[in-house]
Each structure stands twice: as C-alpha cells, then as structure tokens.
Amino acid sequence: MTAHADTAAETRMGTDVSEPVIAVEDLTTHFGQERILSDVNLDVRPGEIMVIMGASGSGKSTLLYHLLGLLSPTSGTARILGRDIATIGQAELTRLRCRMGVAFQGGALFSSMTVGENIMLPLQEHTDLDETTMRIMARMKIEVVNLAGAEALMPSQLSGGMAKRAALARAIAMDPTILFCDEPSAGLDPIVAAAIDQLILDLRAAFGMTVVAVTHELESAFAIADRICVIDGGEVVIVDTVESVRACADQRVQDLLNRRVQVPEVDPDAYLHRLTADLL
Amino acid sequence: MSTDGTDTPPGPLERIGRGAAARLAEIGYAATLLAESVMWLALGSFRRQPVHISQIARQGMEIGVLAVPIVTVLALAIGVMLAIQGIHSLRTFGAEARVTTGIALSVFREFGPLITAVLVAGRSGSALTARIGTMRISQEIDALRVMGIAPVRYLVSPALVAMLVMLPLLTFWSEMMAVAGAGLFVVAELDMSLLTYLERILDATRVNDVFHGLGKSLIFAVLVTLVGVVNGASVTGGAEGVGRATTRSVVQAISLIVFTDMVFAFIVTR
C-alpha cells in the first residue's frame, strides 16, 4: 500500500486501521451442482485499493456479488466492516450498505431519472436533508467526477465514460467507507479508461475510502492497485502487491499476465461423443 | 436433465412436473411479494423507509389518469354494442323496453370491471413487466439493493397502491361511460327520453351491483400488479427476454382476470 493511502486511511474517522474492512474466510459457493468459488480467503485493509483480477468466468464477479451481499455462500463468510453480510438482519444490512458505494459495470443508472436525480436518490432515501442541500451535494459529487453540466442529462444521453463517471458519483453520494467498482474501465478507449483509473485514485486520495475493483484489464489493474487478488477457476491464486504478482511463478498468473490462452487437452473419445452422441 | 442424471431430453411427464413446479414457485413468489408490499406499506414509516406518496402519485398518473381517454372510448363503444345486442334480442319477445335492466346489470356487474381490468392489464401490467424486466437486466435492481433500498418498497408497493386506487376509479368511470353510450343508442332507437332511460337504469341498479363490480376490480388490481412484477422479475436474456415476459404477463393477467371473474360470479350467485 502506498504511503499516501496509509495517510488517507489513518486520518479517516471511525475506522480501526488494524482491522481489515473486508475479511473473506473459506468462502465457497455453488450454482446448482457447479462449484463457482472454492475456499476463497481475502483480507482488504482500510484505505487500500484491492483489485480482484481474473479471466472471464474465473469467479471474480461472483466474489464481488458475495461482498455486496447479493449472493449467499454455500459455506464460509464474507465480513464487511466486521459483519457477516450474508447473515445480518435487514435493518443492519441497510445501515451497512449505506457505508458501501457500488459502481456497476454498465453504470446501472436509473434510466427514468436524470444524472442529478440518480445521485440524489440514496440521499433522499437515507437522510433527512432538505432538497436544496441534496442538490448541492449531488452537484459536488458531479464536480468531483468531472461531469460538470451533466446534472440534467438522462443516462441515455451519456457516453460510456460519462456513464461510468456518473455511476461513480452516485456510488460516493453517501461518502462510503468502501467503494466497489465492477470493471471500471472495461469497454472504454485507452484514454478514457486511464482517466477513470486516475479518478479512482483521486477519490481514494480525497476521501480515504477503501476501494475494491474487479477487472480483467491488466493496465487498469496495475495502474490503481495496492494489492491484486488473482482468481482462476474459482480459487484465489495469489493476493499480493503488483510487483509480487508480476513476479509470481504460478503458470495461471503468468498466463493471465501474458494473455496466453489456456487450451484444454482434447480427449478424442469425449470429442467424438460431444459431436455425435445425440445424432447417431 | 432427466431423473436418471443422463443427458437424455426430459419426457412429457417430467416436463409437466417441472412446469407445475415452476408455476407453484411463481405463486409462492407472488404471495411473498404481496406480503412484503403490505409490510412496507404498514411498517415502512416506522423503519424510516416509507413508501413515498410521490411515487404512488406518479404510478397513479400512469395507470389511471393517462388511461382515461382509451377507457372512455372503449366503454362508450361497449355500451352501444350492449344496447344494440340487447334491443335486437329482446325485440323477438316484444320486450325491448326492458333493455335497460340488461344494460345496468351487465355493465355494473360484468362488463365494466372486466373490460377495464383487461385494458389495464394490457396497458399498465405490461408496462410494469417491461420496466422491472429492463431494470433487472441493466442491474438497476441490484443497484437499488446495494444502495440499501428494498426493491419491493421502491417499485412494487407504490404500483400496488396506485393500482388499488386507480382500477376501481377507472372501472366506475368506464361503467358511467358504458351506460352513457348505451343510452345514446337506446334513446335514438326506442324513442325513449334520456330522463326515462336514466330513471330505468337507476331502478334496475342496486348498490350491491355497483359494489360487486368495484370489489372485483380490487381483486383484479392485485392480480395485474403481481403478475406484472413476477414476470418482470423473471426476465432473462436481454431485450428479447423483456419482450417474452411482457407478452406472457399480458396473457397470464387476462387469463387470471377472466378465470377469477368466473369464480367470483359462481360464488356470489350461490
């Protein structure tokens, strides 16, 4: 973790820097009969940027959904700010979620609302602030993500990069302790992607929040991460600093970093069976 | 997968069994949604998460006020049609002057609630399915949940209240329009004065008949809302999935409305 992140984390009020803000222990989950995550263990420290990285279908998004409490594990726990998010009651879950901000891959902005209304929604639902104050706060968040002038735009009028920024603005509306980003720079051109990466770093520096980003974009991961968690086949391969991950000898990590396709060995009999079993 | 765990396609019995299980699961989900909606309406304020009046009003505008023109046109046409058929049938017995009794009973007990509910199912039930389905595939429902906003409180409860208020009001309006439409034809065809027509309609209509129709419209309101939400929440597969769910929602809602109407008619005429 960088010195800057340390400072930001330690100066943040009400957070015990010695305790991980996210603690995943032996988390296993299945979809039907298929095991998607196997005994995942992961700690995220206050103020750090943890990037969860893996190929498509590796289980990284599933892990994120567990951290958000949108899925329940088969076994194991995901503790967010000291609470097991899968088992706490509705009222406590709501309070916990007020301390979490999430920027979804496609933005998930409410299409019937303007950008400003999207950002104001969590404030309207969870605070007693008057309308004017909420508007000012929404405009502040819009300024933070460099979207000045977009308050009255509808989501359909935004470009991909603008939608990601608007989603980030909504995610930080409640000044969360933890910011989750799902594929923050996916689908963007390199310049806009780099701008989003920089924005995430700026947000951490400004607000001292812990950031968990899920991505398969190598450049983005290396640009923002304090530590990287590499997932393959539902298993955590390594959780370490960028340099250590780069130096990791594990074949799966090197395949991911060097974009090598893992071609499974072909069993001739199984191949023939797949082609003809239901036809002959 | 069949029961023996091989890759052979399921047989007809297995398909029927799976279909029945899926329908039962949907009924259970609908019941849960209804209970949760009522819970949020009753206890939301105490939990500092009220169902907002502004959202109910917005839904009410969409479901009720904006539907008034089409309900008016449709009800007028049905009223004229009832008068034409009634006079034509009763003329055989020389009793065409009694057509007002038939119009009053059929409009207030059957046609008003039925036609209005079918129209609202096609117009607002389908819109509810499309809205929730689109929100689901674009992760807006997940976004609500991670913001600590219960989707049922935010999306379903306002729609349920708006439907419960607006469908009876629309039903009453359509009944008035159907009576008016029938009146126009009866007055012209039978040389009956408008005042006489209205007096006969009032004579033939009991308060019970009106409440019978409005009571049914409340049940239809719950059905249309739940069918719309259940189908919207089950959307998979992108835009094509939204289209499929919307069609399914309309078909299911209309089928349930007609079937419930039949059961209701059977029970109250015993």
Coordinates of C-alpha atoms in Angstrom, one line a residue:
Chain A
M1 CA 0.0 0.0 0.0
T2 CA 1.3 3.5 -0.8
A3 CA 2.3 6.0 1.8
H4 CA -0.5 8.3 0.5
A5 CA -3.1 5.6 1.0
D6 CA -1.8 4.9 4.5
T7 CA -2.2 8.5 5.5
A8 CA -5.6 8.7 3.9
A9 CA -6.8 5.6 5.7
E10 CA -5.4 6.6 9.1
T11 CA -6.9 10.1 9.0
R12 CA -10.3 8.8 8.2
M13 CA -12.5 9.0 11.3
G14 CA -14.1 6.0 13.0
T15 CA -12.0 3.3 11.3
D16 CA -9.7 0.9 13.2
V17 CA -6.8 0.7 10.8
S18 CA -5.6 -2.6 12.3
E19 CA -8.8 -4.5 11.3
P20 CA -9.5 -5.4 7.7
V21 CA -12.6 -3.7 6.4
I22 CA -13.3 -6.8 4.4
A23 CA -12.5 -10.3 5.6
V24 CA -13.4 -13.3 3.4
E25 CA -12.9 -16.7 5.1
D26 CA -13.1 -20.1 3.3
L27 CA -15.9 -18.8 1.1
T28 CA -17.3 -21.5 -1.2
T29 CA -20.3 -21.2 -3.4
H30 CA -22.2 -23.3 -6.0
F31 CA -24.6 -22.5 -8.8
G32 CA -26.6 -25.7 -8.8
Q33 CA -24.1 -28.6 -8.8
E34 CA -21.3 -26.4 -10.1
R35 CA -18.7 -25.1 -7.7
I36 CA -18.0 -21.5 -8.6
L37 CA -15.8 -20.3 -5.7
S38 CA -13.6 -22.7 -3.6
D39 CA -12.4 -21.7 -0.2
V40 CA -11.7 -18.1 -1.0
N41 CA -9.7 -16.2 1.6
L42 CA -9.1 -12.5 1.3
D43 CA -8.5 -9.5 3.6
V44 CA -8.8 -5.9 2.4
R45 CA -7.2 -3.3 4.6
P46 CA -8.5 0.2 5.3
G47 CA -7.7 2.7 2.7
E48 CA -6.1 0.3 0.2
I49 CA -7.1 -0.4 -3.4
M50 CA -7.6 -4.1 -3.9
V51 CA -8.0 -5.3 -7.4
I52 CA -9.7 -8.6 -8.0
M53 CA -8.4 -9.9 -11.3
G54 CA -9.1 -12.9 -13.4
A55 CA -10.2 -14.1 -16.8
S56 CA -13.9 -14.2 -17.8
G57 CA -15.7 -17.0 -15.9
S58 CA -13.0 -17.1 -13.2
G59 CA -15.4 -16.2 -10.4
K60 CA -14.3 -12.6 -9.7
S61 CA -17.8 -11.1 -10.3
T62 CA -19.4 -13.8 -8.2
L63 CA -16.9 -12.9 -5.4
L64 CA -17.9 -9.3 -5.8
Y65 CA -21.6 -10.2 -5.5
H66 CA -20.9 -12.0 -2.3
L67 CA -19.1 -9.0 -0.9
L68 CA -22.1 -6.9 -1.8
G69 CA -24.5 -9.3 -0.1
L70 CA -26.3 -10.1 -3.4
L71 CA -25.5 -13.8 -3.2
S72 CA -25.2 -16.1 -0.2
P73 CA -22.3 -18.6 0.0
T74 CA -22.6 -22.3 0.4
S75 CA -20.1 -22.1 3.2
G76 CA -17.7 -19.6 4.6
T77 CA -18.1 -16.0 5.5
A78 CA -17.7 -12.5 3.9
R79 CA -17.4 -10.0 6.8
I80 CA -17.7 -6.4 5.7
L81 CA -16.8 -3.8 8.4
G82 CA -16.9 -6.7 10.9
R83 CA -20.3 -8.0 10.0
D84 CA -21.1 -11.2 8.1
I85 CA -23.1 -9.7 5.3
A86 CA -24.9 -12.9 4.4
T87 CA -26.5 -13.4 7.8
I88 CA -27.2 -10.0 9.3
G89 CA -30.8 -8.7 9.6
Q90 CA -32.4 -6.4 7.1
A91 CA -32.1 -3.2 9.2
E92 CA -28.4 -3.8 9.9
L93 CA -27.8 -4.7 6.2
T94 CA -29.4 -1.4 5.2
R95 CA -27.1 0.5 7.6
L96 CA -24.1 -1.4 6.3
R97 CA -25.0 -0.7 2.7
C98 CA -25.1 3.0 3.5
R99 CA -21.4 2.7 4.1
M100 CA -20.8 1.0 0.8
G101 CA -20.8 2.5 -2.7
V102 CA -21.0 0.4 -5.8
A103 CA -20.3 1.4 -9.4
F104 CA -21.6 -1.3 -11.7
Q105 CA -20.0 -2.3 -15.0
G106 CA -22.7 -0.7 -17.1
G107 CA -23.4 2.1 -14.7
A108 CA -26.8 0.7 -13.7
L109 CA -28.1 4.3 -13.7
F110 CA -31.9 4.6 -13.4
S111 CA -32.9 5.3 -16.9
S112 CA -36.0 7.2 -15.9
M113 CA -34.0 9.7 -13.8
T114 CA -31.5 12.4 -14.7
V115 CA -27.9 12.1 -13.6
G116 CA -28.6 14.5 -10.7
E117 CA -31.7 12.5 -9.6
N118 CA -29.7 9.3 -9.7
I119 CA -27.1 10.8 -7.4
M120 CA -29.7 12.3 -5.1
L121 CA -31.6 9.0 -4.7
P122 CA -29.5 7.5 -1.9
L123 CA -29.6 10.9 -0.1
Q124 CA -33.3 11.1 -0.4
E125 CA -33.8 7.5 0.9
H126 CA -31.3 7.6 3.8
T127 CA -31.0 11.2 5.0
D128 CA -33.3 13.9 6.3
L129 CA -31.5 16.6 4.2
D130 CA -33.7 19.2 2.5
E131 CA -34.0 19.3 -1.2
T132 CA -31.6 22.2 -1.7
T133 CA -28.8 20.6 0.4
M134 CA -29.2 17.3 -1.5
R135 CA -29.0 19.2 -4.8
I136 CA -25.8 20.9 -3.7
M137 CA -24.3 17.6 -2.5
A138 CA -25.2 16.0 -5.8
R139 CA -23.5 18.8 -7.7
M140 CA -20.4 18.4 -5.5
K141 CA -20.2 14.7 -6.5
I142 CA -20.7 15.6 -10.1
E143 CA -17.9 18.1 -9.9
V144 CA -15.6 15.5 -8.2
V145 CA -16.0 13.1 -11.1
N146 CA -15.5 15.9 -13.7
L147 CA -19.1 15.8 -15.1
A148 CA -20.0 19.4 -14.6
G149 CA -23.0 20.3 -16.6
A150 CA -24.3 16.8 -16.8
E151 CA -26.8 17.1 -13.9
A152 CA -29.9 17.4 -16.1
L153 CA -28.8 14.8 -18.7
M154 CA -30.6 11.4 -18.9
P155 CA -28.5 8.3 -18.8
S156 CA -29.3 7.6 -22.4
Q157 CA -27.5 10.9 -23.3
L158 CA -24.2 9.9 -21.7
S159 CA -21.2 8.3 -23.4
G160 CA -19.7 5.2 -21.9
G161 CA -17.0 7.1 -20.0
M162 CA -19.6 9.7 -18.7
A163 CA -21.9 6.8 -17.6
K164 CA -19.0 5.3 -15.6
R165 CA -18.3 8.7 -14.0
A166 CA -21.9 9.2 -13.2
A167 CA -22.1 5.8 -11.6
L168 CA -19.0 6.6 -9.5
A169 CA -20.6 9.9 -8.5
R170 CA -23.7 8.0 -7.3
A171 CA -21.6 5.4 -5.6
I172 CA -19.8 8.1 -3.5
A173 CA -23.1 10.1 -2.8
M174 CA -23.2 8.8 0.8
D175 CA -19.4 9.2 1.4
P176 CA -19.0 5.5 1.7
T177 CA -16.2 3.7 3.7
I178 CA -15.8 1.1 0.9
L179 CA -16.2 1.7 -2.8
F180 CA -16.7 -1.3 -5.1
C181 CA -16.1 -0.9 -8.8
D182 CA -17.1 -3.6 -11.3
E183 CA -15.0 -3.4 -14.4
P184 CA -14.4 0.3 -14.0
S185 CA -12.6 0.8 -17.3
A186 CA -14.0 -2.1 -19.4
G187 CA -15.3 -1.1 -22.8
L188 CA -13.6 2.3 -22.8
D189 CA -10.9 3.6 -25.1
P190 CA -7.5 3.8 -23.5
I191 CA -7.6 7.5 -22.8
V192 CA -11.0 7.4 -21.1
A193 CA -10.0 4.2 -19.3
A194 CA -6.9 5.9 -17.9
A195 CA -9.0 8.9 -16.9
I196 CA -11.3 6.6 -14.9
D197 CA -8.3 4.9 -13.3
Q198 CA -7.0 8.3 -12.2
L199 CA -10.4 9.3 -10.9
I200 CA -10.4 6.2 -8.7
L201 CA -7.0 7.1 -7.3
D202 CA -8.2 10.7 -6.8
L203 CA -11.3 9.5 -4.9
R204 CA -9.2 7.4 -2.6
A205 CA -6.8 10.2 -2.0
A206 CA -9.6 12.7 -1.4
F207 CA -12.0 10.6 0.7
G208 CA -9.6 7.9 2.1
M209 CA -12.0 5.2 1.2
T210 CA -11.2 1.6 0.7
V211 CA -11.6 0.5 -3.0
V212 CA -12.3 -2.9 -4.3
A213 CA -12.2 -3.1 -8.1
V214 CA -13.0 -6.1 -10.2
T215 CA -11.4 -6.1 -13.6
H216 CA -9.8 -8.2 -16.3
E217 CA -8.0 -5.1 -17.7
L218 CA -4.3 -5.6 -16.9
E219 CA -3.3 -2.0 -17.4
S220 CA -6.0 -0.7 -15.3
A221 CA -5.2 -3.2 -12.5
F222 CA -1.6 -2.3 -12.4
A223 CA -2.4 1.4 -12.5
I224 CA -4.6 1.6 -9.5
A225 CA -3.9 -1.5 -7.3
D226 CA -2.1 -1.5 -4.0
R227 CA -2.6 -5.2 -4.0
I228 CA -4.0 -7.7 -6.5
C229 CA -6.0 -10.8 -5.9
V230 CA -5.8 -13.2 -8.9
I231 CA -8.6 -15.7 -9.2
D232 CA -8.7 -18.6 -11.5
G233 CA -11.3 -21.4 -11.7
G234 CA -12.9 -20.0 -8.5
E235 CA -9.7 -20.3 -6.5
V236 CA -7.5 -17.5 -5.2
V237 CA -4.1 -18.0 -6.8
I238 CA -2.3 -15.1 -5.2
V239 CA -3.0 -11.9 -3.1
D240 CA -0.1 -9.6 -3.1
T241 CA 1.4 -6.4 -4.3
V242 CA 1.6 -5.5 -8.0
E243 CA 5.4 -6.3 -8.1
S244 CA 4.9 -9.7 -6.4
V245 CA 2.1 -10.6 -8.7
R246 CA 4.2 -9.7 -11.7
A247 CA 7.0 -11.9 -10.3
C248 CA 4.7 -14.8 -9.4
A249 CA 5.9 -18.1 -11.0
D250 CA 2.4 -19.7 -11.0
Q251 CA 1.5 -20.7 -14.5
R252 CA -2.1 -19.4 -14.2
V253 CA -0.9 -16.0 -13.1
Q254 CA 1.7 -15.8 -15.9
D255 CA -1.0 -17.0 -18.5
L256 CA -3.2 -14.2 -17.3
L257 CA -0.5 -11.5 -17.3
N258 CA 0.9 -12.6 -20.7
R259 CA -2.6 -13.1 -22.2
R260 CA -1.9 -16.8 -23.0
V261 CA -4.9 -18.8 -23.9
Q262 CA -5.2 -22.0 -21.8
V263 CA -6.2 -24.6 -24.3
P264 CA -7.6 -27.7 -22.6
E265 CA -6.2 -31.1 -23.8
V266 CA -8.6 -32.8 -26.2
D267 CA -9.8 -36.3 -25.4
P268 CA -10.6 -37.8 -28.8
D269 CA -13.3 -40.1 -27.4
A270 CA -15.0 -37.3 -25.5
Y271 CA -14.7 -35.0 -28.5
L272 CA -16.4 -37.6 -30.8
H273 CA -19.1 -38.2 -28.1
R274 CA -19.9 -34.5 -28.0
L275 CA -20.2 -34.3 -31.8
T276 CA -22.3 -37.4 -32.4
A277 CA -23.9 -38.7 -29.1
D278 CA -27.4 -37.3 -29.7
L279 CA -27.3 -37.8 -33.5
L280 CA -26.2 -41.4 -34.0
Chain B
M1 CA -31.5 -33.5 -17.3
S2 CA -33.8 -36.4 -16.7
T3 CA -34.3 -38.1 -13.5
D4 CA -31.6 -40.7 -14.0
G5 CA -29.0 -37.9 -14.3
T6 CA -28.1 -38.7 -18.0
D7 CA -28.3 -36.1 -20.9
T8 CA -31.4 -37.6 -22.5
P9 CA -34.1 -35.0 -23.0
P10 CA -36.9 -34.9 -20.4
G11 CA -40.1 -36.9 -21.1
P12 CA -43.6 -35.4 -21.2
L13 CA -44.3 -36.3 -17.6
E14 CA -41.1 -34.7 -16.4
R15 CA -41.8 -31.6 -18.5
I16 CA -45.3 -31.3 -16.9
G17 CA -43.9 -31.8 -13.5
R18 CA -41.2 -29.2 -14.0
G19 CA -43.8 -26.8 -15.4
A20 CA -46.1 -27.3 -12.5
A21 CA -43.3 -26.8 -10.0
A22 CA -42.3 -23.6 -11.8
R23 CA -45.9 -22.3 -11.6
L24 CA -46.1 -23.2 -7.9
A25 CA -42.9 -21.3 -7.3
E26 CA -44.3 -18.3 -9.1
I27 CA -47.5 -18.4 -7.0
G28 CA -45.3 -18.6 -3.9
Y29 CA -43.2 -15.7 -5.1
A30 CA -46.3 -13.6 -5.8
A31 CA -47.6 -14.3 -2.3
T32 CA -44.3 -13.3 -0.8
L33 CA -44.3 -10.1 -2.9
L34 CA -47.8 -9.2 -1.7
A35 CA -47.0 -9.8 1.9
E36 CA -43.7 -7.8 1.6
S37 CA -45.5 -4.9 -0.1
V38 CA -48.2 -4.8 2.6
M39 CA -45.4 -5.0 5.2
W40 CA -43.6 -1.9 3.7
L41 CA -46.9 0.0 3.5
A42 CA -47.7 -0.7 7.1
L43 CA -44.3 -0.5 8.7
G44 CA -42.1 1.4 6.3
S45 CA -42.5 4.7 8.1
F46 CA -41.6 3.1 11.4
R47 CA -38.4 1.8 9.8
R48 CA -37.6 5.2 8.4
Q49 CA -38.1 3.8 4.9
P50 CA -41.6 4.9 3.9
V51 CA -43.3 4.2 0.6
H52 CA -43.3 7.7 -0.9
I53 CA -46.6 9.4 -1.8
S54 CA -44.9 11.0 -4.8
Q55 CA -44.1 7.6 -6.3
I56 CA -47.7 6.4 -5.7
A57 CA -48.9 9.6 -7.4
R58 CA -46.6 9.1 -10.4
Q59 CA -47.7 5.5 -10.8
G60 CA -51.4 6.6 -10.3
M61 CA -51.0 9.1 -13.1
E62 CA -49.6 6.4 -15.4
I63 CA -52.1 3.7 -14.6
G64 CA -55.2 5.8 -14.1
V65 CA -55.2 9.4 -15.5
L66 CA -53.4 8.6 -18.7
A67 CA -55.7 5.7 -19.4
V68 CA -58.9 7.7 -19.2
P69 CA -59.2 8.6 -22.9
I70 CA -58.9 5.0 -24.1
V71 CA -61.2 3.7 -21.3
T72 CA -63.8 6.3 -22.3
V73 CA -63.7 5.4 -25.9
L74 CA -63.8 1.6 -25.2
A75 CA -66.6 1.9 -22.6
L76 CA -68.8 4.1 -24.9
A77 CA -68.4 1.5 -27.7
I78 CA -69.2 -1.4 -25.4
G79 CA -72.3 0.5 -24.1
V80 CA -73.5 1.0 -27.7
M81 CA -72.8 -2.7 -28.5
L82 CA -74.7 -3.9 -25.4
A83 CA -77.7 -1.7 -26.4
I84 CA -77.7 -3.0 -30.0
Q85 CA -77.5 -6.6 -28.9
G86 CA -80.0 -6.2 -26.1
I87 CA -82.6 -4.5 -28.2
H88 CA -82.1 -7.0 -31.1
S89 CA -82.6 -10.0 -28.7
L90 CA -85.5 -8.6 -26.7
R91 CA -87.4 -7.5 -29.8
T92 CA -88.1 -11.1 -30.5
F93 CA -90.3 -11.1 -27.3
G94 CA -91.5 -7.5 -27.8
A95 CA -89.7 -6.6 -24.6
E96 CA -87.1 -4.2 -26.0
A97 CA -88.1 -1.5 -23.4
R98 CA -86.6 -3.9 -20.8
V99 CA -83.2 -3.5 -22.3
T100 CA -82.2 -1.0 -19.6
T101 CA -82.3 -3.8 -17.0
G102 CA -79.9 -5.9 -19.0
I103 CA -77.6 -2.9 -19.6
A104 CA -77.5 -1.9 -16.0
L105 CA -76.7 -5.4 -14.7
S106 CA -74.2 -6.4 -17.3
V107 CA -72.3 -3.1 -17.2
F108 CA -72.1 -2.8 -13.4
R109 CA -71.6 -6.5 -12.6
E110 CA -69.6 -7.7 -15.5
F111 CA -68.5 -5.6 -18.4
G112 CA -67.3 -2.5 -16.5
P113 CA -64.9 -4.4 -14.2
L114 CA -63.9 -7.0 -16.8
I115 CA -63.1 -4.7 -19.7
T116 CA -61.4 -2.1 -17.6
A117 CA -59.2 -4.8 -15.9
V118 CA -58.3 -6.3 -19.3
L119 CA -57.4 -2.9 -20.6
V120 CA -55.2 -2.0 -17.6
A121 CA -53.6 -5.4 -17.8
G122 CA -52.6 -4.8 -21.4
R123 CA -51.6 -1.2 -20.8
S124 CA -50.1 -0.9 -17.3
G125 CA -49.5 -4.5 -16.3
S126 CA -47.3 -5.0 -19.4
A127 CA -45.5 -1.6 -18.7
L128 CA -44.8 -2.8 -15.2
T129 CA -43.3 -6.0 -16.5
A130 CA -41.2 -4.2 -19.1
R131 CA -40.0 -1.6 -16.6
I132 CA -38.9 -4.2 -14.0
G133 CA -37.5 -6.6 -16.6
T134 CA -35.4 -3.8 -18.1
M135 CA -34.2 -2.7 -14.7
R136 CA -33.3 -6.3 -13.9
I137 CA -31.2 -6.8 -17.0
S138 CA -29.5 -3.5 -16.6
Q139 CA -28.6 -4.2 -13.0
E140 CA -30.8 -1.3 -11.7
I141 CA -32.5 -3.7 -9.3
D142 CA -29.1 -4.8 -7.9
A143 CA -28.2 -1.1 -7.7
L144 CA -31.3 -0.4 -5.6
R145 CA -30.4 -3.3 -3.3
V146 CA -26.8 -2.2 -2.7
M147 CA -28.0 1.3 -2.0
G148 CA -30.0 -0.1 0.9
I149 CA -33.3 0.5 -1.0
A150 CA -35.6 -2.5 -0.9
P151 CA -36.8 -3.0 -4.5
V152 CA -40.3 -4.2 -3.3
R153 CA -40.7 -1.0 -1.3
Y154 CA -39.5 1.2 -4.0
L155 CA -41.1 -0.5 -7.1
V156 CA -43.9 -2.8 -6.0
S157 CA -45.6 -1.1 -3.1
P158 CA -46.3 2.2 -5.0
A159 CA -47.6 0.3 -8.0
L160 CA -49.8 -1.9 -5.9
V161 CA -51.4 1.1 -4.1
A162 CA -51.8 3.1 -7.3
M163 CA -53.4 0.1 -9.0
L164 CA -55.8 -0.5 -6.0
V165 CA -56.9 3.1 -6.1
M166 CA -57.0 3.7 -9.9
L167 CA -58.5 0.4 -11.1
P168 CA -61.8 0.9 -9.1
L169 CA -61.9 4.5 -10.2
L170 CA -61.3 3.7 -13.8
T171 CA -63.9 0.9 -13.5
F172 CA -66.5 3.3 -12.1
W173 CA -65.7 5.8 -14.9
S174 CA -66.0 3.1 -17.6
E175 CA -69.3 2.0 -16.2
M176 CA -70.6 5.5 -16.4
M177 CA -69.4 5.8 -20.0
A178 CA -70.8 2.4 -21.0
V179 CA -74.2 3.5 -19.6
A180 CA -73.9 6.8 -21.4
G181 CA -73.0 5.0 -24.7
A182 CA -75.9 2.6 -24.3
G183 CA -78.2 5.5 -23.5
L184 CA -77.3 7.3 -26.7
F185 CA -78.4 4.3 -28.8
V186 CA -81.5 3.4 -26.7
V187 CA -82.8 7.0 -26.8
A188 CA -82.4 7.1 -30.5
E189 CA -83.7 3.6 -31.3
L190 CA -86.6 3.3 -28.9
D191 CA -87.8 6.9 -28.8
M192 CA -87.2 7.0 -25.1
S193 CA -86.4 10.2 -23.4
L194 CA -82.9 10.4 -21.8
L195 CA -84.5 11.1 -18.4
T196 CA -86.7 8.0 -18.7
Y197 CA -83.6 5.9 -19.7
L198 CA -81.7 7.2 -16.7
E199 CA -84.6 6.5 -14.3
R200 CA -84.9 3.0 -15.6
I201 CA -81.2 2.4 -15.2
L202 CA -81.3 3.7 -11.6
D203 CA -84.3 1.5 -10.9
A204 CA -82.5 -1.6 -12.2
T205 CA -79.3 -0.9 -10.4
R206 CA -78.8 -1.9 -6.8
V207 CA -76.0 -0.5 -4.7
N208 CA -74.9 -4.1 -4.3
D209 CA -74.3 -4.4 -8.1
V210 CA -72.0 -1.4 -8.1
F211 CA -70.0 -2.7 -5.1
H212 CA -70.0 -6.2 -6.7
G213 CA -68.1 -4.7 -9.7
L214 CA -65.8 -2.5 -7.7
G215 CA -65.0 -5.3 -5.3
K216 CA -63.9 -7.4 -8.3
S217 CA -61.8 -4.6 -9.6
L218 CA -59.8 -4.6 -6.3
I219 CA -59.0 -8.3 -6.8
F220 CA -58.1 -7.6 -10.4
A221 CA -55.8 -4.8 -9.3
V222 CA -53.8 -7.1 -7.1
L223 CA -53.7 -9.8 -9.8
V224 CA -52.5 -7.4 -12.5
T225 CA -49.8 -5.9 -10.3
L226 CA -48.4 -9.3 -9.0
V227 CA -48.4 -10.9 -12.5
G228 CA -46.6 -7.8 -13.9
V229 CA -44.0 -7.8 -11.2
V230 CA -43.4 -11.6 -11.1
N231 CA -42.9 -11.7 -14.9
G232 CA -40.7 -8.7 -14.8
A233 CA -38.6 -10.1 -12.1
S234 CA -38.1 -13.4 -14.0
V235 CA -36.7 -11.7 -17.1
T236 CA -33.5 -13.3 -18.5
G237 CA -31.8 -12.9 -21.8
G238 CA -31.8 -9.2 -22.6
A239 CA -34.3 -7.3 -24.7
E240 CA -35.8 -10.5 -26.2
G241 CA -36.4 -11.7 -22.7
V242 CA -38.2 -8.5 -21.8
G243 CA -40.5 -8.9 -24.9
R244 CA -41.3 -12.5 -24.0
A245 CA -42.0 -11.7 -20.3
T246 CA -44.3 -8.8 -21.4
T247 CA -46.3 -11.0 -23.7
R248 CA -46.5 -13.6 -21.0
S249 CA -47.6 -11.1 -18.4
V250 CA -50.5 -9.8 -20.5
V251 CA -51.7 -13.3 -21.4
Q252 CA -51.4 -14.5 -17.8
A253 CA -53.1 -11.4 -16.4
I254 CA -56.1 -11.5 -18.8
S255 CA -56.5 -15.3 -18.2
L256 CA -56.4 -14.9 -14.5
I257 CA -58.9 -11.9 -14.6
V258 CA -61.4 -13.9 -16.7
F259 CA -61.0 -17.0 -14.5
T260 CA -61.3 -15.1 -11.3
D261 CA -64.4 -13.3 -12.7
M262 CA -66.0 -16.7 -13.4
V263 CA -65.2 -18.0 -9.9
F264 CA -66.4 -14.7 -8.4
A265 CA -69.7 -14.9 -10.4
F266 CA -70.2 -18.5 -9.3
I267 CA -69.6 -17.8 -5.6
V268 CA -71.9 -14.7 -5.4
T269 CA -74.8 -16.2 -7.2
R270 CA -75.0 -19.3 -5.0

